[in-house]
mmCIF file of C-alpha atoms in Angstrom:
data_model
loop_
_atom_site.group_PDB
_atom_site.id
_atom_site.type_symbol
_atom_site.label_atom_id
_atom_site.label_comp_id
_atom_site.label_asym_id
_atom_site.label_seq_id
_atom_site.Cartn_x
_atom_site.Cartn_y
_atom_site.Cartn_z
ATOM 1 C CA LEU A 19 32.012 113.148 23.248
ATOM 2 C CA VAL A 20 30.435 113.335 26.707
ATOM 3 C CA PHE A 21 28.422 110.618 28.446
ATOM 4 C CA ILE A 22 25.400 111.921 30.371
ATOM 5 C CA PRO A 23 23.942 109.304 32.738
ATOM 6 C CA LEU A 24 20.160 108.932 32.556
ATOM 7 C CA GLY A 25 19.096 106.917 35.576
ATOM 8 C CA THR A 26 19.617 103.181 35.690
ATOM 9 C CA THR A 27 18.732 102.549 32.049
ATOM 10 C CA GLY A 28 21.880 103.935 30.499
ATOM 11 C CA GLY A 29 22.879 107.290 29.194
ATOM 12 C CA LEU A 30 23.208 109.641 26.302
ATOM 13 C CA ILE A 31 26.388 110.380 24.390
ATOM 14 C CA VAL A 32 26.529 113.867 22.886
ATOM 15 C CA LYS A 33 29.194 116.014 21.283
ATOM 16 C CA GLN A 34 30.685 118.687 23.546
ATOM 17 C CA ASN A 35 29.480 121.555 21.311
ATOM 18 C CA SER A 36 25.957 120.289 20.658
ATOM 19 C CA TYR A 37 22.826 121.900 22.065
ATOM 20 C CA LEU A 38 20.405 120.346 24.513
ATOM 21 C CA ALA A 39 16.613 120.472 24.256
ATOM 22 C CA LEU A 40 16.516 123.713 26.301
ATOM 23 C CA GLY A 41 18.580 125.432 23.641
ATOM 24 C CA LYS A 42 21.576 125.846 25.933
ATOM 25 C CA PRO A 43 25.057 124.617 25.131
ATOM 26 C CA LEU A 44 26.254 121.662 27.186
ATOM 27 C CA PRO A 45 28.065 123.094 30.229
ATOM 28 C CA GLU A 46 31.681 122.274 30.897
ATOM 29 C CA LEU A 47 31.637 119.300 33.193
ATOM 30 C CA PRO A 48 33.949 119.381 36.199
ATOM 31 C CA SER A 49 37.112 117.445 35.759
ATOM 32 C CA VAL A 50 36.543 114.063 37.305
ATOM 33 C CA VAL A 51 39.708 112.880 38.996
ATOM 34 C CA GLY A 52 38.918 109.475 37.608
ATOM 35 C CA ASN A 53 36.990 106.486 38.734
ATOM 36 C CA MET A 54 38.612 106.436 42.151
ATOM 37 C CA GLY A 55 38.317 103.584 44.554
ATOM 38 C CA ILE A 56 37.203 104.119 48.128
ATOM 39 C CA LEU A 57 40.708 104.070 49.607
ATOM 40 C CA LYS A 58 42.024 106.613 47.127
ATOM 41 C CA ALA A 59 38.989 108.855 47.667
ATOM 42 C CA LEU A 60 39.472 108.724 51.443
ATOM 43 C CA ARG A 61 42.951 110.182 50.957
ATOM 44 C CA THR A 62 41.671 113.323 49.224
ATOM 45 C CA LEU A 63 40.844 116.631 50.854
ATOM 46 C CA ASP A 64 37.769 116.978 48.618
ATOM 47 C CA PHE A 65 36.157 113.895 50.133
ATOM 48 C CA TRP A 66 36.701 115.037 53.705
ATOM 49 C CA LEU A 67 35.422 118.547 52.975
ATOM 50 C CA ILE A 68 32.236 117.084 51.516
ATOM 51 C CA PHE A 69 31.997 114.583 54.400
ATOM 52 C CA PHE A 70 32.290 117.132 57.218
ATOM 53 C CA THR A 71 30.059 119.680 55.488
ATOM 54 C CA PHE A 72 27.427 116.965 55.050
ATOM 55 C CA MET A 73 27.816 116.021 58.710
ATOM 56 C CA ALA A 74 27.322 119.616 59.858
ATOM 57 C CA ILE A 75 24.264 120.200 57.677
ATOM 58 C CA ILE A 76 22.486 116.962 58.493
ATOM 59 C CA GLY A 77 23.519 117.067 62.151
ATOM 60 C CA GLY A 78 21.855 120.440 62.617
ATOM 61 C CA GLY A 79 18.726 119.331 60.804
ATOM 62 C CA ILE A 80 18.300 116.046 62.622
ATOM 63 C CA THR A 81 18.857 117.757 65.982
ATOM 64 C CA ILE A 82 15.985 120.133 65.352
ATOM 65 C CA LEU A 83 13.771 117.384 63.963
ATOM 66 C CA ASN A 84 14.335 114.999 66.872
ATOM 67 C CA ASN A 85 13.934 117.696 69.513
ATOM 68 C CA MET A 86 10.986 119.653 68.131
ATOM 69 C CA PRO A 87 8.714 119.143 71.192
ATOM 70 C CA GLU A 88 11.520 120.199 73.540
ATOM 71 C CA LEU A 89 12.253 123.226 71.372
ATOM 72 C CA VAL A 90 8.614 124.303 71.510
ATOM 73 C CA ASN A 91 8.437 123.767 75.277
ATOM 74 C CA SER A 92 11.690 125.624 75.885
ATOM 75 C CA LEU A 93 10.282 128.754 74.287
ATOM 76 C CA LEU A 94 7.216 128.843 76.540
ATOM 77 C CA PRO A 95 7.212 131.254 79.496
ATOM 78 C CA PHE A 96 6.705 128.711 82.293
ATOM 79 C CA PRO A 97 8.527 128.781 85.615
ATOM 80 C CA PRO A 98 11.131 126.046 86.029
ATOM 81 C CA ASN A 99 10.101 122.810 87.751
ATOM 82 C CA SER A 100 6.407 123.519 87.193
ATOM 83 C CA SER A 101 4.192 120.521 86.558
ATOM 84 C CA ILE A 102 1.804 121.294 83.740
ATOM 85 C CA GLU A 103 -0.186 118.824 81.699
ATOM 86 C CA THR A 104 0.685 118.641 78.003
ATOM 87 C CA LYS A 105 -2.902 119.494 77.064
ATOM 88 C CA ASP A 106 -2.587 122.763 79.012
ATOM 89 C CA ILE A 107 0.555 123.886 77.191
ATOM 90 C CA PRO A 108 -0.188 126.398 74.455
ATOM 91 C CA TYR A 109 1.436 125.536 71.104
ATOM 92 C CA ALA A 110 2.129 121.927 72.233
ATOM 93 C CA LYS A 111 -0.079 120.697 69.403
ATOM 94 C CA TYR A 112 2.216 122.436 66.908
ATOM 95 C CA SER A 113 5.126 120.038 67.502
ATOM 96 C CA SER A 114 3.653 117.475 65.116
ATOM 97 C CA THR A 115 2.778 120.242 62.664
ATOM 98 C CA PHE A 116 6.420 121.354 62.659
ATOM 99 C CA VAL A 117 7.604 117.806 61.949
ATOM 100 C CA VAL A 118 5.188 117.498 59.020
ATOM 101 C CA LEU A 119 6.239 120.915 57.687
ATOM 102 C CA PHE A 120 9.882 119.898 57.973
ATOM 103 C CA SER A 121 9.214 116.702 56.013
ATOM 104 C CA VAL A 122 7.274 118.441 53.249
ATOM 105 C CA PHE A 123 9.958 121.092 52.743
ATOM 106 C CA ASN A 124 12.661 118.433 52.995
ATOM 107 C CA THR A 125 11.112 116.875 49.881
ATOM 108 C CA ILE A 126 10.797 120.256 48.177
ATOM 109 C CA GLY A 127 14.437 121.011 49.036
ATOM 110 C CA ARG A 128 15.580 117.761 47.455
ATOM 111 C CA LEU A 129 13.654 118.382 44.252
ATOM 112 C CA ALA A 130 14.455 122.089 43.989
ATOM 113 C CA SER A 131 18.162 121.852 44.731
ATOM 114 C CA GLY A 132 18.630 118.999 42.283
ATOM 115 C CA PHE A 133 16.763 120.820 39.534
ATOM 116 C CA LEU A 134 18.366 124.214 40.194
ATOM 117 C CA SER A 135 21.895 122.828 40.431
ATOM 118 C CA ASP A 136 21.433 121.183 37.028
ATOM 119 C CA TYR A 137 19.696 124.165 35.443
ATOM 120 C CA PHE A 138 22.341 126.684 36.541
ATOM 121 C CA LEU A 139 25.336 124.352 36.177
ATOM 122 C CA ASP A 140 26.890 126.499 33.465
ATOM 123 C CA LYS A 141 26.750 129.597 35.735
ATOM 124 C CA VAL A 142 27.133 128.222 39.263
ATOM 125 C CA PRO A 143 29.419 125.307 40.152
ATOM 126 C CA ARG A 144 27.610 122.539 41.982
ATOM 127 C CA VAL A 145 29.847 122.778 45.026
ATOM 128 C CA THR A 146 28.583 126.356 45.476
ATOM 129 C CA TRP A 147 25.112 124.907 46.084
ATOM 130 C CA LEU A 148 26.509 122.878 48.975
ATOM 131 C CA VAL A 149 28.056 126.033 50.453
ATOM 132 C CA PHE A 150 24.735 127.859 50.044
ATOM 133 C CA ILE A 151 22.879 125.002 51.752
ATOM 134 C CA ALA A 152 25.380 125.000 54.627
ATOM 135 C CA CYS A 153 24.929 128.769 55.049
ATOM 136 C CA LEU A 154 21.147 128.365 54.984
ATOM 137 C CA MET A 155 21.340 125.704 57.703
ATOM 138 C CA THR A 156 23.585 127.958 59.825
ATOM 139 C CA VAL A 157 21.246 130.930 59.456
ATOM 140 C CA THR A 158 18.218 128.856 60.449
ATOM 141 C CA GLN A 159 20.035 127.516 63.512
ATOM 142 C CA LEU A 160 20.715 131.108 64.578
ATOM 143 C CA TYR A 161 17.117 131.994 63.749
ATOM 144 C CA PHE A 162 15.883 129.326 66.187
ATOM 145 C CA LEU A 163 18.111 130.826 68.843
ATOM 146 C CA LEU A 164 16.550 134.273 68.502
ATOM 147 C CA THR A 165 12.896 133.529 67.772
ATOM 148 C CA ASP A 166 9.638 132.793 69.535
ATOM 149 C CA ILE A 167 7.019 130.143 68.821
ATOM 150 C CA PRO A 168 4.844 131.783 66.138
ATOM 151 C CA ALA A 169 7.966 132.594 64.110
ATOM 152 C CA ILE A 170 9.289 129.014 64.231
ATOM 153 C CA PHE A 171 7.227 128.136 61.157
ATOM 154 C CA GLY A 172 9.597 130.042 58.856
ATOM 155 C CA GLY A 173 12.652 128.468 60.445
ATOM 156 C CA VAL A 174 11.244 124.957 60.074
ATOM 157 C CA VAL A 175 10.540 125.599 56.386
ATOM 158 C CA LEU A 176 14.090 126.858 55.720
ATOM 159 C CA GLN A 177 15.564 124.032 57.805
ATOM 160 C CA GLY A 178 13.668 121.437 55.771
ATOM 161 C CA ILE A 179 14.836 122.970 52.484
ATOM 162 C CA ALA A 180 18.473 122.953 53.597
ATOM 163 C CA TYR A 181 18.252 119.416 54.973
ATOM 164 C CA GLY A 182 16.725 118.042 51.790
ATOM 165 C CA GLY A 183 19.075 120.042 49.594
ATOM 166 C CA ALA A 184 22.107 118.398 51.154
ATOM 167 C CA PHE A 185 20.767 114.932 50.347
ATOM 168 C CA ALA A 186 20.330 115.966 46.709
ATOM 169 C CA ILE A 187 23.677 117.705 46.200
ATOM 170 C CA VAL A 188 26.121 115.413 48.028
ATOM 171 C CA PRO A 189 25.604 112.278 45.870
ATOM 172 C CA THR A 190 25.955 114.360 42.723
ATOM 173 C CA LEU A 191 29.162 115.954 43.986
ATOM 174 C CA ILE A 192 30.600 112.574 44.877
ATOM 175 C CA SER A 193 29.832 111.185 41.425
ATOM 176 C CA GLU A 194 31.345 114.246 39.745
ATOM 177 C CA TYR A 195 34.514 114.333 41.820
ATOM 178 C CA PHE A 196 35.237 110.626 42.198
ATOM 179 C CA GLY A 197 33.516 108.980 39.231
ATOM 180 C CA LEU A 198 30.771 106.393 38.989
ATOM 181 C CA LYS A 199 32.743 103.153 39.024
ATOM 182 C CA HIS A 200 32.964 102.986 42.846
ATOM 183 C CA PHE A 201 30.147 105.435 43.586
ATOM 184 C CA GLY A 202 28.242 103.037 45.865
ATOM 185 C CA ALA A 203 31.218 102.445 48.144
ATOM 186 C CA ILE A 204 32.232 106.107 48.327
ATOM 187 C CA TYR A 205 28.704 107.417 48.874
ATOM 188 C CA GLY A 206 28.034 104.602 51.326
ATOM 189 C CA PHE A 207 30.954 105.834 53.401
ATOM 190 C CA ALA A 208 29.863 109.481 53.029
ATOM 191 C CA VAL A 209 26.400 108.774 54.436
ATOM 192 C CA LEU A 210 28.068 107.689 57.654
ATOM 193 C CA ALA A 211 28.574 111.416 58.250
ATOM 194 C CA PRO A 212 25.011 112.075 59.455
ATOM 195 C CA ALA A 213 24.754 108.758 61.314
ATOM 196 C CA ARG A 214 23.690 109.151 64.899
#
């Protein structure tokens, strides 16, 4: 028998060989090391790999988000130390548009990565999604390095997807690897990774 959590209301117990509503067999669940406590989890390599990957992904995303106006201004061809009014700067109005785009695709990234990681769980391990998200964040950081202002739109979209995807995958990984008994304490420590 396997227990499948269903939100805060409880869960569903099914036999390992039964079929779900989609007609697919229940995937093999990763071996949970047990319901580890916070101190035991902090002594595992798995926790620290998830922690530092989460820190790198969210750190890159929050840096772009917080510095969007500076990023836009840095790509403009103005001489250094020139005093120009903000209203005279072309593309200055797009800074707020980029922040909104980032937020919208952050939400889409959270929903899509959660759904896709569940849907393809029998073919792709969930930790692979975290690696994919980290690679996507790295590629978009390099994209910002080599782009100009009109092309930033695509980078902001990909950055938002990667940023949101990390927030959907990391809690699931922590619950799968360390169990649900002390999930709040372990995840609470893991979210210190992106703290500024």
